[in-house]
Amino acid sequence: MSTKAQTLILFGATGDLSRRMLLPSLCALDADELLPADLEIIGTARSEMSSSEFRNFAREALETFLPAHRRGGMADFLNRLHYSQLDVTTPEGYAELAAKVGEDREVAIFLSTAPSLFKPTIEGLAANGLADGNARICLEKPLGTDLESSCAINDAVAGAFPECRIFRIDHYLGKETVQNLIALRFGNILFEPLWNAQHIDHVQITVAETVGLESRVDFYDGAGALRDMVQNHMLQLLALVAMEPPGSFDASSVRDEKVKVLRALRPLTDAESVTGQYRGGASGGQIVPGYDEELGRESNTETFVALKAHIDNWRWHGVPFYMRTGKRLAERVTEIIVHFRCVPHSIFPDARLKPNKLVIGIQPEENITLSLMAKVPGIEHEGMTLREVPLNIAMPDAFTGKHKRIAYERLLLDLINGDQTLFVRRDEVEAQWAWIDAIRAGWEAEGKEPKTYAAGSWGPSASIALAERDGVSWHE
Ligand code: BG6
């Protein structure tokens, strides 16, 4: 592999992800002349619609979700769009789709439908020759609800597509600053010699959201924060922080290293996790209802989780990775904090030396801050006064003139070009689920119930205690 796709088929083309992310990303790529000149995009969904109605639908989505300055050439982009009505659960419709695709075209397929529809869709594609040749398929999460259901999905896909043509999305890997983590670690000599248990005290990963259930009541209540956020996005972040340097930046090398980390995750003990569920409070300056009120009933689903993870290998022996994520928290922030150890001996008896800290801000701010001890200017009789100061790189300032891209732009382009580096391989997903399933089994065995927290706070106080027991404070 791989040649560029000439036809992109979007299943679930009239859905929310398509409106908010996929169509805007494709249009933005087109405006930047990054799409192959001959690329055609065929949307499919159950609703009856002509191609021109689909173009109208797309135009409205673009006008709503893509800033005007990124919509240059929108009319040309809309001309690339076609529509093919298809109920994926019945065999009819696939032949018409195959006819629309035509002969000898390189095909990329994006499934953004419910996972329960993956199997019939794949069978329909395979039966109509749409899985042949170089055809590649991209799957949107959730890829199952546990290891068993994830294996069933993976088996169904593997029945028609080899692994080298399967692209599993984790949209966090499409975020610039997440890729920057790889650049920071492996494009600089500075960090690698210190990137181990000898010099790092602990790592924190926070993915905090201010939103509540949004319109996903049923999905979310069946998932919870552990499966919705930790199983995928947070474990991918952890794997990128903790992996060994890959031999090169290609799909096999990077994923070989990530999966070793995921397999080395130690099962958690009871005391190493805290779950929470929000109650009413104030978020983003507004009074918001509690989870149970939004849901209309009581539920045991966690909207917050904090974990203390360990990676059982030489590099990370004894280094805790504290992770927390939740809905309706105080701020929207995704960041990774690497806390280095203190200097082994201080020559400044009067100064309280603070350990260095590397903060990688992923969103909403994209920045990298290294906190250092520096001398406070002034003339003192004895010794020196030192204070912690930040060495701050704000990415938008460092790279002015570059616009912020939607994470899906990178991933859709890689799918079209056939590059799997930023997609998740089967063994990674399954290692992630195996670890998550063990946590959930532990919760079930101990009858763990989520502790309540007020919307707009940083989660239940037990989460603070989880870190403070080790003398660690969450970075806020
Ligand atoms: C999705 C989760 O995968 O990621 C959502 O299902 C969550 O619950 C979203 O809100 C967060 O993504 P981002 O890019 O806004 O951090």
Coordinates of C-alpha atoms and ligand atoms in Angstrom, one line a residue:
M1 CA 0.0 0.0 0.0
S2 CA -0.8 2.6 -0.7
T3 CA -2.2 4.7 -3.4
K4 CA -4.5 7.7 -2.8
A5 CA -8.2 7.0 -2.6
Q6 CA -10.3 8.2 -5.5
T7 CA -13.6 7.5 -3.8
L8 CA -14.5 8.1 -0.2
I9 CA -17.7 6.5 1.0
L10 CA -19.2 7.9 4.2
F11 CA -21.6 5.7 6.0
G12 CA -23.8 7.7 8.4
A13 CA -23.3 10.7 6.1
T14 CA -26.3 12.5 7.5
G15 CA -25.4 11.9 11.2
D16 CA -24.0 14.3 13.8
L17 CA -20.3 13.4 13.3
S18 CA -20.6 13.9 9.6
R19 CA -22.2 17.3 10.0
R20 CA -19.9 18.6 12.7
M21 CA -16.6 17.1 11.8
L22 CA -16.3 15.0 8.7
L23 CA -17.8 17.3 6.1
P24 CA -16.2 20.4 7.5
S25 CA -12.8 18.6 7.7
L26 CA -13.0 17.4 4.1
C27 CA -14.1 20.9 2.9
A28 CA -11.2 22.5 4.8
L29 CA -8.7 20.0 3.3
D30 CA -10.1 20.8 -0.1
A31 CA -9.8 24.5 0.5
D32 CA -6.1 23.9 1.2
E33 CA -5.8 21.8 -1.9
L34 CA -4.8 18.7 0.1
L35 CA -7.5 16.4 -1.4
P36 CA -6.6 14.3 -4.5
A37 CA -8.0 16.2 -7.5
D38 CA -10.1 13.3 -8.6
L39 CA -11.5 12.4 -5.2
E40 CA -15.3 11.8 -5.2
I41 CA -17.2 11.5 -1.9
I42 CA -20.3 9.4 -1.7
G43 CA -22.5 9.8 1.3
T44 CA -24.8 7.0 2.3
A45 CA -27.6 6.9 4.9
R46 CA -31.1 5.4 5.3
S47 CA -33.0 8.5 4.5
E48 CA -34.1 9.1 1.0
M49 CA -32.2 12.0 -0.6
S50 CA -30.9 13.1 -4.0
S51 CA -27.3 14.1 -4.4
S52 CA -28.4 17.7 -4.8
E53 CA -30.3 17.4 -1.5
F54 CA -27.2 15.9 0.2
R55 CA -25.2 18.9 -1.1
N56 CA -27.7 21.3 0.4
F57 CA -27.4 19.3 3.7
A58 CA -23.6 19.6 3.5
R59 CA -23.7 23.3 2.6
E60 CA -25.7 24.0 5.8
A61 CA -23.3 21.9 7.9
L62 CA -20.3 23.7 6.5
E63 CA -21.9 27.1 7.1
T64 CA -22.7 26.1 10.7
F65 CA -19.5 24.3 11.6
L66 CA -16.6 25.6 9.5
P67 CA -15.4 29.2 9.9
A68 CA -15.9 31.2 6.7
H69 CA -12.2 31.8 6.1
R70 CA -11.7 28.0 5.7
R71 CA -14.6 27.6 3.3
G72 CA -12.8 28.8 0.2
G73 CA -13.9 26.9 -2.9
M74 CA -16.9 25.4 -1.1
A75 CA -18.8 25.2 -4.4
D76 CA -16.1 22.9 -5.9
F77 CA -16.1 20.8 -2.8
L78 CA -19.9 20.4 -2.9
N79 CA -19.5 19.2 -6.5
R80 CA -17.4 16.3 -5.3
L81 CA -20.4 15.0 -3.2
H82 CA -22.9 12.3 -4.3
Y83 CA -25.5 10.4 -2.3
S84 CA -26.6 6.8 -2.3
Q85 CA -29.5 5.8 -0.2
L86 CA -28.8 2.6 1.7
D87 CA -30.2 0.6 4.5
V88 CA -27.1 -1.2 5.6
T89 CA -29.1 -4.1 7.2
T90 CA -30.6 -5.2 3.9
P91 CA -28.6 -6.5 0.9
E92 CA -30.3 -4.2 -1.6
G93 CA -28.6 -0.9 -2.1
Y94 CA -25.0 -2.1 -2.0
A95 CA -25.0 -3.0 -5.7
E96 CA -26.2 0.5 -6.6
L97 CA -23.5 1.9 -4.4
A98 CA -20.9 -0.3 -6.1
A99 CA -22.2 0.9 -9.5
K100 CA -21.8 4.5 -8.3
V101 CA -18.3 3.8 -7.3
G102 CA -17.5 2.3 -10.7
E103 CA -14.6 0.0 -11.8
D104 CA -11.0 0.4 -10.9
R105 CA -11.3 3.1 -8.3
E106 CA -9.2 3.2 -5.1
V107 CA -11.8 3.2 -2.3
A108 CA -11.7 4.4 1.3
I109 CA -14.7 3.7 3.5
F110 CA -15.6 5.6 6.7
L111 CA -18.1 4.0 9.1
S112 CA -19.6 6.5 11.4
T113 CA -22.7 4.4 12.2
A114 CA -23.7 2.5 15.4
P115 CA -21.2 -0.4 15.9
S116 CA -24.1 -2.8 15.8
L117 CA -24.3 -2.0 12.1
F118 CA -20.6 -2.7 11.3
K119 CA -21.1 -6.4 10.7
P120 CA -23.9 -6.2 8.1
T121 CA -22.2 -3.2 6.5
I122 CA -19.0 -5.1 6.1
E123 CA -20.8 -8.1 4.7
G124 CA -22.7 -6.0 2.2
L125 CA -19.5 -4.3 1.1
A126 CA -17.6 -7.6 0.7
A127 CA -20.4 -9.2 -1.2
N128 CA -20.4 -6.4 -3.7
G129 CA -16.6 -6.2 -4.3
L130 CA -16.2 -3.0 -2.3
A131 CA -13.7 -4.7 0.1
D132 CA -11.4 -5.8 -2.8
G133 CA -8.1 -4.5 -4.0
N134 CA -6.7 -1.8 -1.8
A135 CA -10.1 -0.7 -0.3
R136 CA -9.5 0.5 3.2
I137 CA -12.0 0.9 6.0
C138 CA -12.1 3.3 8.9
L139 CA -14.1 2.7 12.0
E140 CA -15.3 5.3 14.5
K141 CA -15.6 4.5 18.2
P142 CA -17.1 3.0 20.3
L143 CA -15.4 -0.2 19.2
G144 CA -17.3 -2.4 21.6
T145 CA -18.2 -2.1 25.2
D146 CA -15.7 -4.7 26.5
L147 CA -13.0 -7.0 25.2
E148 CA -15.4 -9.6 24.0
S149 CA -17.6 -7.3 22.0
S150 CA -14.6 -5.5 20.7
C151 CA -13.1 -8.8 19.5
A152 CA -16.4 -9.6 17.8
I153 CA -16.2 -6.3 15.9
N154 CA -12.6 -6.8 15.0
D155 CA -13.3 -10.4 13.8
A156 CA -16.2 -9.2 11.6
V157 CA -14.0 -6.5 10.0
A158 CA -11.1 -9.0 9.7
G159 CA -13.4 -11.3 7.7
A160 CA -13.3 -8.8 4.8
F161 CA -10.3 -6.5 5.3
P162 CA -6.7 -7.4 6.4
E163 CA -5.4 -5.4 9.3
C164 CA -3.2 -3.3 7.0
R165 CA -6.4 -1.9 5.5
I166 CA -8.3 -1.3 8.8
F167 CA -8.1 2.2 10.2
R168 CA -9.5 2.6 13.8
I169 CA -10.0 6.2 14.8
D170 CA -9.1 7.7 18.1
H171 CA -9.6 11.4 17.2
Y172 CA -7.1 12.4 20.0
L173 CA -4.3 11.2 17.8
G174 CA -5.4 13.7 15.2
K175 CA -4.9 16.6 17.5
E176 CA -1.8 18.7 16.8
T177 CA -0.5 18.9 20.3
V178 CA -0.9 15.1 20.8
Q179 CA 1.4 14.7 17.7
N180 CA 3.6 17.4 19.2
L181 CA 4.2 15.1 22.2
I182 CA 5.9 12.7 19.8
A183 CA 7.9 15.6 18.3
L184 CA 8.9 16.9 21.8
R185 CA 10.0 13.5 23.0
F186 CA 11.8 12.3 19.9
G187 CA 12.8 15.5 18.1
N188 CA 14.9 16.8 21.1
I189 CA 17.8 15.4 22.9
L190 CA 16.8 17.2 26.1
F191 CA 14.1 15.1 27.5
E192 CA 14.9 11.5 26.7
P193 CA 17.8 11.0 29.1
L194 CA 15.5 12.2 31.9
W195 CA 12.4 10.4 30.8
N196 CA 12.4 7.6 33.3
A197 CA 11.8 6.5 36.9
Q198 CA 15.2 7.9 38.0
H199 CA 14.2 11.5 37.1
I200 CA 10.4 11.5 36.9
D201 CA 8.4 11.4 40.1
H202 CA 4.9 11.0 38.5
V203 CA 2.8 11.9 35.5
Q204 CA -0.7 13.4 35.5
I205 CA -3.2 13.3 32.6
T206 CA -6.3 15.3 32.9
V207 CA -9.1 15.4 30.4
A208 CA -11.7 17.7 32.0
E209 CA -15.0 18.7 30.2
T210 CA -17.6 21.3 31.2
V211 CA -20.3 19.7 29.1
G212 CA -22.9 17.3 30.5
L213 CA -24.8 14.6 28.8
E214 CA -25.4 16.7 25.7
S215 CA -27.8 14.7 23.5
R216 CA -26.3 11.3 24.1
V217 CA -28.3 10.2 27.1
D218 CA -28.7 6.5 26.2
F219 CA -25.2 6.0 24.8
Y220 CA -23.5 7.7 27.7
D221 CA -25.5 6.0 30.5
G222 CA -24.5 2.6 29.0
A223 CA -20.8 3.6 28.8
G224 CA -19.6 5.9 31.5
A225 CA -16.4 7.9 31.8
L226 CA -14.1 4.9 32.0
R227 CA -15.2 3.4 28.7
D228 CA -16.0 6.6 27.0
M229 CA -12.7 8.4 27.7
V230 CA -10.1 6.3 29.5
Q231 CA -10.3 3.2 27.4
N232 CA -9.4 5.1 24.2
H233 CA -8.2 8.7 24.4
M234 CA -6.5 8.7 27.8
L235 CA -4.8 5.4 27.3
Q236 CA -3.5 6.6 23.9
L237 CA -2.1 9.7 25.6
L238 CA -0.5 7.5 28.3
A239 CA 1.0 5.2 25.7
L240 CA 2.6 8.1 23.8
V241 CA 4.1 9.5 27.0
A242 CA 5.4 6.2 28.2
M243 CA 6.5 4.4 25.0
E244 CA 10.1 3.6 24.1
P245 CA 11.5 5.6 21.2
P246 CA 10.3 3.8 18.0
G247 CA 12.8 3.0 15.3
S248 CA 11.0 5.3 12.9
F249 CA 7.8 7.3 12.5
D250 CA 5.8 4.6 10.7
A251 CA 2.7 2.7 11.6
S252 CA 4.3 -0.6 12.7
S253 CA 7.2 1.0 14.7
V254 CA 5.0 3.5 16.6
R255 CA 2.2 1.0 17.3
D256 CA 4.6 -1.8 18.3
E257 CA 5.9 0.5 21.0
K258 CA 2.5 1.7 22.2
V259 CA 1.1 -1.8 22.6
K260 CA 4.0 -2.8 24.8
V261 CA 3.1 0.0 27.2
L262 CA -0.6 -0.9 27.2
R263 CA 0.2 -4.6 27.9
A264 CA 2.5 -3.5 30.8
L265 CA -0.3 -1.7 32.6
R266 CA -0.7 -3.2 36.1
P267 CA -4.2 -4.2 37.2
L268 CA -5.5 -1.6 39.6
T269 CA -6.2 -2.3 43.3
D270 CA -9.5 -1.1 44.9
A271 CA -7.8 2.0 46.4
E272 CA -6.4 3.1 43.0
S273 CA -9.7 4.3 41.5
V274 CA -12.4 6.8 42.4
T275 CA -15.6 7.3 40.5
G276 CA -18.1 10.2 40.7
Q277 CA -21.4 11.4 39.3
Y278 CA -22.3 15.1 39.1
R279 CA -25.2 16.7 40.8
G280 CA -26.6 20.1 40.1
G281 CA -24.3 23.1 40.3
A282 CA -23.0 26.0 38.2
S283 CA -21.0 25.4 35.1
G284 CA -19.8 28.0 32.6
G285 CA -21.7 30.6 34.5
Q286 CA -25.0 28.7 34.3
I287 CA -27.1 26.7 36.7
V288 CA -27.1 23.1 35.4
P289 CA -29.0 20.1 36.6
G290 CA -27.4 16.9 38.0
Y291 CA -26.8 13.8 35.9
D292 CA -29.7 12.0 37.5
E293 CA -32.0 14.9 36.7
E294 CA -30.8 15.0 33.1
L295 CA -31.3 11.3 32.8
G296 CA -34.7 11.4 34.5
R297 CA -33.8 8.5 36.8
E298 CA -31.1 7.2 39.2
S299 CA -28.1 5.5 37.7
N300 CA -24.8 4.0 38.8
T301 CA -22.9 5.3 35.7
E302 CA -19.8 7.3 36.5
T303 CA -19.4 10.7 34.9
F304 CA -16.0 11.1 36.5
V305 CA -13.1 8.8 37.1
A306 CA -9.7 9.2 38.7
L307 CA -7.1 6.5 38.5
K308 CA -3.6 5.8 39.7
A309 CA -2.0 3.6 37.1
H310 CA 1.4 1.8 37.0
I311 CA 3.4 0.6 34.1
D312 CA 5.3 -2.5 35.0
N313 CA 8.6 -2.1 33.2
W314 CA 12.1 -0.9 33.9
R315 CA 11.6 2.6 32.7
W316 CA 8.5 3.4 34.8
H317 CA 9.1 1.3 37.9
G318 CA 7.5 3.1 40.8
V319 CA 6.2 6.1 38.8
P320 CA 2.5 6.6 39.2
F321 CA 0.4 7.9 36.3
Y322 CA -2.5 9.8 37.8
M323 CA -5.4 10.1 35.3
R324 CA -8.7 11.9 35.7
T325 CA -11.6 12.7 33.4
G326 CA -15.1 13.9 33.9
K327 CA -18.1 15.8 32.7
R328 CA -19.3 19.1 34.2
L329 CA -16.0 19.8 35.8
A330 CA -14.7 23.3 36.6
E331 CA -12.9 23.9 33.3
R332 CA -12.5 22.4 29.9
V333 CA -8.8 21.4 29.9
T334 CA -6.8 18.5 28.5
E335 CA -3.2 18.4 29.7
I336 CA -0.3 16.2 30.5
I337 CA 2.0 17.1 33.4
V338 CA 5.3 15.4 33.8
H339 CA 6.7 16.0 37.3
F340 CA 10.4 15.6 37.6
R341 CA 12.1 14.7 40.8
C342 CA 13.8 17.2 43.1
V343 CA 17.5 17.9 42.7
P344 CA 19.4 15.4 44.8
H345 CA 21.1 18.0 46.9
S346 CA 20.3 21.7 47.3
I347 CA 23.1 24.3 47.6
F348 CA 20.5 27.0 48.3
P349 CA 19.7 26.4 52.0
D350 CA 17.2 29.2 52.1
A351 CA 15.3 28.4 48.9
R352 CA 12.5 25.9 48.7
L353 CA 13.4 24.3 45.4
K354 CA 10.4 23.1 43.5
P355 CA 10.8 20.1 41.1
N356 CA 10.7 20.9 37.4
K357 CA 7.4 20.4 35.7
L358 CA 6.7 19.9 32.0
V359 CA 3.1 20.9 31.2
I360 CA 1.8 19.9 27.8
G361 CA -1.5 21.7 27.2
I362 CA -3.6 20.0 24.5
Q363 CA -6.8 22.0 24.7
P364 CA -8.2 24.6 24.8
E365 CA -4.7 26.2 24.9
E366 CA -2.0 24.5 22.9
N367 CA 1.1 25.2 24.8
I368 CA 4.2 23.6 26.3
T369 CA 5.5 25.0 29.6
L370 CA 8.6 24.0 31.5
S371 CA 8.8 25.3 35.0
L372 CA 12.3 26.1 36.1
M373 CA 13.8 27.6 39.2
A374 CA 15.4 31.0 38.6
K375 CA 17.1 33.7 40.6
V376 CA 14.9 36.6 41.6
P377 CA 16.8 39.7 40.5
G378 CA 18.3 41.7 43.4
I379 CA 21.3 42.0 45.7
E380 CA 21.0 40.0 48.8
H381 CA 23.5 39.8 51.7
E382 CA 23.6 36.1 51.8
G383 CA 22.6 33.4 49.4
M384 CA 20.0 33.9 46.6
T385 CA 16.3 34.0 46.4
L386 CA 15.0 31.6 43.8
R387 CA 11.5 31.4 42.3
E388 CA 9.7 29.0 39.9
V389 CA 9.3 30.6 36.5
P390 CA 7.7 29.2 33.4
L391 CA 9.4 28.7 30.1
N392 CA 6.4 29.0 27.9
I393 CA 5.8 28.1 24.3
A394 CA 2.4 29.1 23.1
M395 CA 2.0 27.1 19.9
P396 CA -0.2 29.6 18.1
D397 CA 2.4 32.3 18.7
A398 CA 5.3 30.1 17.7
F399 CA 3.6 29.1 14.4
T400 CA 1.6 32.2 13.4
G401 CA -0.1 32.0 10.1
K402 CA -0.9 28.3 10.6
H403 CA -4.6 27.7 11.3
K404 CA -5.9 25.4 13.9
R405 CA -7.2 22.3 12.2
I406 CA -10.0 19.9 13.2
A407 CA -8.4 16.6 14.5
Y408 CA -10.4 14.8 11.8
E409 CA -8.6 16.7 9.0
R410 CA -5.3 14.9 9.7
L411 CA -7.0 11.5 10.1
L412 CA -9.2 11.8 7.0
L413 CA -6.2 12.8 4.9
D414 CA -4.2 9.8 6.3
L415 CA -7.1 7.5 5.5
I416 CA -7.2 8.8 2.0
N417 CA -3.4 8.5 1.6
G418 CA -3.4 5.1 3.4
D419 CA -1.1 6.0 6.3
Q420 CA -2.0 4.0 9.5
T421 CA 0.5 5.6 11.9
L422 CA -2.1 7.7 13.7
F423 CA -4.7 4.9 13.8
V424 CA -5.1 2.3 16.5
R425 CA -4.2 -1.3 15.8
R426 CA -6.2 -4.3 16.9
D427 CA -3.8 -5.4 19.5
E428 CA -3.8 -2.0 21.1
V429 CA -7.6 -1.8 21.3
E430 CA -7.7 -5.2 22.8
A431 CA -5.0 -4.5 25.4
Q432 CA -6.9 -1.3 26.3
W433 CA -10.1 -3.3 26.8
A434 CA -8.4 -6.0 28.8
W435 CA -7.2 -3.4 31.4
I436 CA -10.5 -1.6 31.5
D437 CA -12.5 -4.8 31.9
A438 CA -10.4 -5.7 34.9
I439 CA -11.2 -2.4 36.5
R440 CA -14.9 -2.7 35.9
A441 CA -14.8 -6.3 37.3
G442 CA -13.1 -4.9 40.4
W443 CA -15.8 -2.2 40.8
E444 CA -18.5 -4.8 40.4
A445 CA -17.0 -7.1 42.9
E446 CA -16.6 -4.4 45.6
G447 CA -20.0 -2.8 44.7
K448 CA -18.5 0.5 44.0
E449 CA -20.9 3.4 43.7
P450 CA -19.9 6.8 42.2
K451 CA -19.5 9.5 44.8
T452 CA -21.4 12.7 44.0
Y453 CA -19.8 16.0 43.1
A454 CA -21.2 19.4 42.3
A455 CA -21.3 20.4 38.7
G456 CA -18.6 23.0 38.2
S457 CA -16.2 21.4 40.7
W458 CA -13.1 19.3 40.1
G459 CA -14.9 16.0 41.0
P460 CA -15.4 14.2 44.3
S461 CA -13.0 14.9 47.1
A462 CA -11.9 11.3 47.1
S463 CA -10.1 12.1 43.8
I464 CA -8.1 14.7 45.6
A465 CA -7.3 12.2 48.4
L466 CA -6.2 9.6 45.8
A467 CA -3.3 11.9 44.8
E468 CA -2.7 13.6 48.2
R469 CA -2.2 10.3 49.9
D470 CA 1.1 10.2 47.9
G471 CA 1.9 13.8 48.6
V472 CA 0.7 14.8 45.1
S473 CA -1.7 17.6 44.1
W474 CA -3.6 17.7 40.9
H475 CA -2.4 20.4 38.6
E476 CA -5.1 23.1 38.5
Ligands
BG6_1 C1 -15.6 11.5 22.7 C2 -16.4 11.2 23.8 O1 -14.9 10.4 22.2 O2 -14.7 12.6 23.0 C3 -17.2 12.4 24.4 O3 -17.4 10.2 23.4 C4 -16.2 13.5 24.6 O4 -17.9 12.1 25.5 C5 -15.3 13.8 23.5 O5 -17.0 14.7 24.9 C6 -14.2 14.7 23.8 O6 -13.5 15.1 22.7 P1 -12.8 16.5 22.6 O7 -12.0 16.5 21.3 O8 -13.8 17.6 22.6 O9 -11.9 16.5 23.8

